[in-house]
Amino acid sequence: VEILLIFVLEEDKSLFRFQDRFQMVKDGTEDLKNVYVFASGKFMISSLTFPEYFIKEQMQNVKINPVADVQMFAKYIAPRFNVSIRFVGTEPKDKVTEQYNRSLKELLPAYGIQLIEIPRRECMGKVITATEVRKLLKEGRYEKLKSLVPDTTYEYLRNHGFLKERNIVDE
């Protein structure tokens, strides 16, 4: 695409606050002149439009209905930003996000929006997930963590107090 818009989830419901996630994305894309980073707002993967996303652990074996969120994006957000292609990562582990991606694939074409799924990045044959990154951070396994995240993300974590003094050696 000529211009890529990245929407960073704005809600603060995880280990990393929105401000931290937003800055890590900005830092990681600052060398790309055609990339613009925005906050997702209250109507894109939010508690209002897609509450199941924020309680994924309890929803893994439940059929979800993310139509409201998909339609909000397709009817209001995509036209405002002239979005004709939406990119998502493949989701081999999380059933809630996988169902969301499937809904995007089924519904977006009716609005003239193409969905492209990008294969999730892997390390040593295993997909990289935010869950794994948070676990490594909590355990202090910084060398392994560093191998999974971009250099700009690791530097942000180091410079903003997310890395503890002690480093547990990876096995």
PDB file of C-alpha atoms in Angstrom:
ATOM      1  CA  VAL A   1       0.000   0.000   0.000  1.00  0.00           C
ATOM      2  CA  GLU A   2       1.113   3.568  -0.544  1.00  0.00           C
ATOM      3  CA  ILE A   3       0.089   4.621   2.965  1.00  0.00           C
ATOM      4  CA  LEU A   4      -0.287   2.332   5.962  1.00  0.00           C
ATOM      5  CA  LEU A   5      -2.325   3.342   8.988  1.00  0.00           C
ATOM      6  CA  ILE A   6      -1.716   1.473  12.233  1.00  0.00           C
ATOM      7  CA  PHE A   7      -4.396   1.700  14.904  1.00  0.00           C
ATOM      8  CA  VAL A   8      -3.098   0.895  18.389  1.00  0.00           C
ATOM      9  CA  LEU A   9      -5.650  -0.463  20.848  1.00  0.00           C
ATOM     10  CA  GLU A  10      -6.415   2.432  23.159  1.00  0.00           C
ATOM     11  CA  GLU A  11      -7.864   0.685  26.199  1.00  0.00           C
ATOM     12  CA  ASP A  12      -5.650   0.164  29.235  1.00  0.00           C
ATOM     13  CA  LYS A  13      -6.452  -3.431  30.114  1.00  0.00           C
ATOM     14  CA  SER A  14      -3.095  -5.136  29.865  1.00  0.00           C
ATOM     15  CA  LEU A  15       0.388  -5.076  31.344  1.00  0.00           C
ATOM     16  CA  PHE A  16       1.388  -2.268  29.002  1.00  0.00           C
ATOM     17  CA  ARG A  17      -0.545   0.983  29.142  1.00  0.00           C
ATOM     18  CA  PHE A  18      -1.812   2.469  25.907  1.00  0.00           C
ATOM     19  CA  GLN A  19       0.834   5.209  26.038  1.00  0.00           C
ATOM     20  CA  ASP A  20       3.592   2.582  26.213  1.00  0.00           C
ATOM     21  CA  ARG A  21       2.167   0.447  23.382  1.00  0.00           C
ATOM     22  CA  PHE A  22       1.575   3.532  21.250  1.00  0.00           C
ATOM     23  CA  GLN A  23       5.143   4.764  21.722  1.00  0.00           C
ATOM     24  CA  MET A  24       6.632   1.319  21.029  1.00  0.00           C
ATOM     25  CA  VAL A  25       4.739   1.186  17.711  1.00  0.00           C
ATOM     26  CA  LYS A  26       5.803   4.747  16.836  1.00  0.00           C
ATOM     27  CA  ASP A  27       9.431   3.949  17.672  1.00  0.00           C
ATOM     28  CA  GLY A  28       9.310   0.761  15.625  1.00  0.00           C
ATOM     29  CA  THR A  29       7.923   2.494  12.542  1.00  0.00           C
ATOM     30  CA  GLU A  30       9.629   5.886  12.663  1.00  0.00           C
ATOM     31  CA  ASP A  31      11.918   4.996   9.755  1.00  0.00           C
ATOM     32  CA  LEU A  32       8.919   4.202   7.520  1.00  0.00           C
ATOM     33  CA  LYS A  33       7.769   7.441   5.920  1.00  0.00           C
ATOM     34  CA  ASN A  34       4.446   6.061   4.652  1.00  0.00           C
ATOM     35  CA  VAL A  35       3.284   4.703   8.036  1.00  0.00           C
ATOM     36  CA  TYR A  36       1.043   6.673  10.391  1.00  0.00           C
ATOM     37  CA  VAL A  37       0.118   5.554  13.906  1.00  0.00           C
ATOM     38  CA  PHE A  38      -3.253   6.383  15.482  1.00  0.00           C
ATOM     39  CA  ALA A  39      -5.140   5.534  18.666  1.00  0.00           C
ATOM     40  CA  SER A  40      -7.973   3.085  18.002  1.00  0.00           C
ATOM     41  CA  GLY A  41     -10.507   5.194  19.876  1.00  0.00           C
ATOM     42  CA  LYS A  42     -13.639   3.941  21.592  1.00  0.00           C
ATOM     43  CA  PHE A  43     -15.163   2.270  18.543  1.00  0.00           C
ATOM     44  CA  MET A  44     -12.486  -0.089  17.258  1.00  0.00           C
ATOM     45  CA  ILE A  45     -11.835  -3.271  19.229  1.00  0.00           C
ATOM     46  CA  SER A  46     -13.084  -1.638  22.407  1.00  0.00           C
ATOM     47  CA  SER A  47     -15.141  -2.636  25.426  1.00  0.00           C
ATOM     48  CA  LEU A  48     -18.109  -0.987  23.712  1.00  0.00           C
ATOM     49  CA  THR A  49     -17.896  -2.806  20.399  1.00  0.00           C
ATOM     50  CA  PHE A  50     -16.069  -6.048  21.216  1.00  0.00           C
ATOM     51  CA  PRO A  51     -16.083  -6.776  24.983  1.00  0.00           C
ATOM     52  CA  GLU A  52     -15.167 -10.454  24.464  1.00  0.00           C
ATOM     53  CA  TYR A  53     -11.693  -9.384  23.385  1.00  0.00           C
ATOM     54  CA  PHE A  54     -10.921  -8.238  26.931  1.00  0.00           C
ATOM     55  CA  ILE A  55     -11.978 -11.513  28.587  1.00  0.00           C
ATOM     56  CA  LYS A  56     -10.469 -13.871  26.022  1.00  0.00           C
ATOM     57  CA  GLU A  57      -9.355 -16.453  28.559  1.00  0.00           C
ATOM     58  CA  GLN A  58     -12.983 -17.173  29.545  1.00  0.00           C
ATOM     59  CA  MET A  59     -14.238 -17.032  25.938  1.00  0.00           C
ATOM     60  CA  GLN A  60     -11.944 -19.527  24.189  1.00  0.00           C
ATOM     61  CA  ASN A  61     -14.683 -22.143  23.795  1.00  0.00           C
ATOM     62  CA  VAL A  62     -17.565 -19.730  23.200  1.00  0.00           C
ATOM     63  CA  LYS A  63     -18.930 -18.634  19.836  1.00  0.00           C
ATOM     64  CA  ILE A  64     -18.612 -14.861  19.751  1.00  0.00           C
ATOM     65  CA  ASN A  65     -20.333 -12.257  17.613  1.00  0.00           C
ATOM     66  CA  PRO A  66     -17.965  -9.380  16.709  1.00  0.00           C
ATOM     67  CA  VAL A  67     -20.276  -8.037  13.968  1.00  0.00           C
ATOM     68  CA  ALA A  68     -20.849  -4.701  15.745  1.00  0.00           C
ATOM     69  CA  ASP A  69     -17.129  -3.983  15.836  1.00  0.00           C
ATOM     70  CA  VAL A  70     -16.567  -5.051  12.215  1.00  0.00           C
ATOM     71  CA  GLN A  71     -19.506  -2.973  10.991  1.00  0.00           C
ATOM     72  CA  MET A  72     -18.396   0.070  12.985  1.00  0.00           C
ATOM     73  CA  PHE A  73     -15.032  -0.153  11.263  1.00  0.00           C
ATOM     74  CA  ALA A  74     -16.484  -0.802   7.810  1.00  0.00           C
ATOM     75  CA  LYS A  75     -19.238   1.822   7.908  1.00  0.00           C
ATOM     76  CA  TYR A  76     -17.553   4.679   9.747  1.00  0.00           C
ATOM     77  CA  ILE A  77     -13.808   4.307  10.291  1.00  0.00           C
ATOM     78  CA  ALA A  78     -12.695   2.872   6.946  1.00  0.00           C
ATOM     79  CA  PRO A  79     -14.498   5.528   4.844  1.00  0.00           C
ATOM     80  CA  ARG A  80     -13.145   8.345   7.049  1.00  0.00           C
ATOM     81  CA  PHE A  81      -9.566   7.187   6.464  1.00  0.00           C
ATOM     82  CA  ASN A  82     -10.119   5.890   2.920  1.00  0.00           C
ATOM     83  CA  VAL A  83      -9.191   2.333   3.948  1.00  0.00           C
ATOM     84  CA  SER A  84      -9.616  -0.258   1.209  1.00  0.00           C
ATOM     85  CA  ILE A  85      -7.374  -2.972   2.650  1.00  0.00           C
ATOM     86  CA  ARG A  86      -7.194  -4.148   6.256  1.00  0.00           C
ATOM     87  CA  PHE A  87      -4.264  -6.228   7.464  1.00  0.00           C
ATOM     88  CA  VAL A  88      -4.429  -8.641  10.393  1.00  0.00           C
ATOM     89  CA  GLY A  89      -2.042 -11.241  11.705  1.00  0.00           C
ATOM     90  CA  THR A  90      -2.983 -14.888  11.531  1.00  0.00           C
ATOM     91  CA  GLU A  91      -4.188 -16.241  14.845  1.00  0.00           C
ATOM     92  CA  PRO A  92      -3.336 -19.905  15.414  1.00  0.00           C
ATOM     93  CA  LYS A  93      -3.720 -19.906  19.219  1.00  0.00           C
ATOM     94  CA  ASP A  94      -6.428 -17.479  20.362  1.00  0.00           C
ATOM     95  CA  LYS A  95      -9.908 -18.624  19.321  1.00  0.00           C
ATOM     96  CA  VAL A  96     -11.541 -15.254  20.068  1.00  0.00           C
ATOM     97  CA  THR A  97      -9.215 -13.348  17.753  1.00  0.00           C
ATOM     98  CA  GLU A  98      -9.442 -16.125  15.161  1.00  0.00           C
ATOM     99  CA  GLN A  99     -13.245 -15.758  15.139  1.00  0.00           C
ATOM    100  CA  TYR A 100     -12.852 -11.986  14.843  1.00  0.00           C
ATOM    101  CA  ASN A 101     -10.554 -12.419  11.836  1.00  0.00           C
ATOM    102  CA  ARG A 102     -13.061 -14.799  10.262  1.00  0.00           C
ATOM    103  CA  SER A 103     -15.832 -12.202  10.707  1.00  0.00           C
ATOM    104  CA  LEU A 104     -13.627  -9.572   9.081  1.00  0.00           C
ATOM    105  CA  LYS A 105     -13.010 -11.928   6.158  1.00  0.00           C
ATOM    106  CA  GLU A 106     -16.737 -12.605   5.742  1.00  0.00           C
ATOM    107  CA  LEU A 107     -18.074  -9.056   6.213  1.00  0.00           C
ATOM    108  CA  LEU A 108     -15.520  -6.578   4.870  1.00  0.00           C
ATOM    109  CA  PRO A 109     -15.856  -7.453   1.150  1.00  0.00           C
ATOM    110  CA  ALA A 110     -19.481  -6.226   1.206  1.00  0.00           C
ATOM    111  CA  TYR A 111     -18.049  -2.786   2.063  1.00  0.00           C
ATOM    112  CA  GLY A 112     -15.383  -2.908  -0.644  1.00  0.00           C
ATOM    113  CA  ILE A 113     -12.606  -3.662   1.844  1.00  0.00           C
ATOM    114  CA  GLN A 114     -10.094  -6.427   1.239  1.00  0.00           C
ATOM    115  CA  LEU A 115      -8.714  -8.379   4.209  1.00  0.00           C
ATOM    116  CA  ILE A 116      -5.130  -9.603   4.082  1.00  0.00           C
ATOM    117  CA  GLU A 117      -3.897 -11.999   6.754  1.00  0.00           C
ATOM    118  CA  ILE A 118      -0.186 -11.812   7.436  1.00  0.00           C
ATOM    119  CA  PRO A 119       1.466 -14.956   8.803  1.00  0.00           C
ATOM    120  CA  ARG A 120       2.459 -14.469  12.421  1.00  0.00           C
ATOM    121  CA  ARG A 121       6.180 -14.167  13.024  1.00  0.00           C
ATOM    122  CA  GLU A 122       7.848 -17.280  14.414  1.00  0.00           C
ATOM    123  CA  CYS A 123      10.933 -18.011  16.439  1.00  0.00           C
ATOM    124  CA  MET A 124      12.376 -21.529  16.439  1.00  0.00           C
ATOM    125  CA  GLY A 125       9.198 -22.952  14.912  1.00  0.00           C
ATOM    126  CA  LYS A 126       6.822 -21.372  17.443  1.00  0.00           C
ATOM    127  CA  VAL A 127       4.559 -18.393  16.827  1.00  0.00           C
ATOM    128  CA  ILE A 128       5.357 -15.275  18.825  1.00  0.00           C
ATOM    129  CA  THR A 129       2.488 -14.092  21.017  1.00  0.00           C
ATOM    130  CA  ALA A 130       2.007 -11.155  23.359  1.00  0.00           C
ATOM    131  CA  THR A 131       1.268 -13.710  26.085  1.00  0.00           C
ATOM    132  CA  GLU A 132       4.709 -15.266  25.632  1.00  0.00           C
ATOM    133  CA  VAL A 133       6.406 -11.855  25.625  1.00  0.00           C
ATOM    134  CA  ARG A 134       4.645 -10.838  28.863  1.00  0.00           C
ATOM    135  CA  LYS A 135       5.592 -14.174  30.459  1.00  0.00           C
ATOM    136  CA  LEU A 136       9.271 -13.757  29.566  1.00  0.00           C
ATOM    137  CA  LEU A 137       9.231 -10.208  30.891  1.00  0.00           C
ATOM    138  CA  LYS A 138       7.647 -11.327  34.169  1.00  0.00           C
ATOM    139  CA  GLU A 139      10.169 -14.169  34.523  1.00  0.00           C
ATOM    140  CA  GLY A 140      13.099 -11.869  33.780  1.00  0.00           C
ATOM    141  CA  ARG A 141      14.190 -13.909  30.766  1.00  0.00           C
ATOM    142  CA  TYR A 142      15.451 -10.869  28.908  1.00  0.00           C
ATOM    143  CA  GLU A 143      17.752 -12.556  26.386  1.00  0.00           C
ATOM    144  CA  LYS A 144      14.881 -14.701  25.123  1.00  0.00           C
ATOM    145  CA  LEU A 145      12.576 -11.657  25.199  1.00  0.00           C
ATOM    146  CA  LYS A 146      15.106  -9.667  23.164  1.00  0.00           C
ATOM    147  CA  SER A 147      15.103 -12.372  20.476  1.00  0.00           C
ATOM    148  CA  LEU A 148      11.317 -12.062  20.052  1.00  0.00           C
ATOM    149  CA  VAL A 149      10.720  -8.310  19.948  1.00  0.00           C
ATOM    150  CA  PRO A 150      12.063  -5.543  17.704  1.00  0.00           C
ATOM    151  CA  ASP A 151      15.172  -3.746  18.963  1.00  0.00           C
ATOM    152  CA  THR A 152      13.148  -0.544  19.406  1.00  0.00           C
ATOM    153  CA  THR A 153      10.683  -2.364  21.683  1.00  0.00           C
ATOM    154  CA  TYR A 154      13.444  -3.896  23.783  1.00  0.00           C
ATOM    155  CA  GLU A 155      15.108  -0.504  24.155  1.00  0.00           C
ATOM    156  CA  TYR A 156      11.808   1.075  25.191  1.00  0.00           C
ATOM    157  CA  LEU A 157      11.277  -1.625  27.829  1.00  0.00           C
ATOM    158  CA  ARG A 158      14.826  -1.171  29.092  1.00  0.00           C
ATOM    159  CA  ASN A 159      14.649   2.635  29.151  1.00  0.00           C
ATOM    160  CA  HIS A 160      11.234   2.805  30.848  1.00  0.00           C
ATOM    161  CA  GLY A 161      11.824   0.503  33.806  1.00  0.00           C
ATOM    162  CA  PHE A 162      10.138  -2.667  32.547  1.00  0.00           C
ATOM    163  CA  LEU A 163      13.316  -4.735  32.902  1.00  0.00           C
ATOM    164  CA  LYS A 164      14.277  -5.599  36.457  1.00  0.00           C
ATOM    165  CA  GLU A 165      17.893  -5.483  37.610  1.00  0.00           C
ATOM    166  CA  ARG A 166      18.187  -9.249  37.822  1.00  0.00           C
ATOM    167  CA  ASN A 167      18.358 -11.314  34.622  1.00  0.00           C
ATOM    168  CA  ILE A 168      17.470 -14.997  34.743  1.00  0.00           C
ATOM    169  CA  VAL A 169      19.631 -16.951  32.310  1.00  0.00           C
ATOM    170  CA  ASP A 170      17.641 -18.721  29.595  1.00  0.00           C
ATOM    171  CA  GLU A 171      17.804 -22.472  29.425  1.00  0.00           C
TER     172      GLU A 171
END
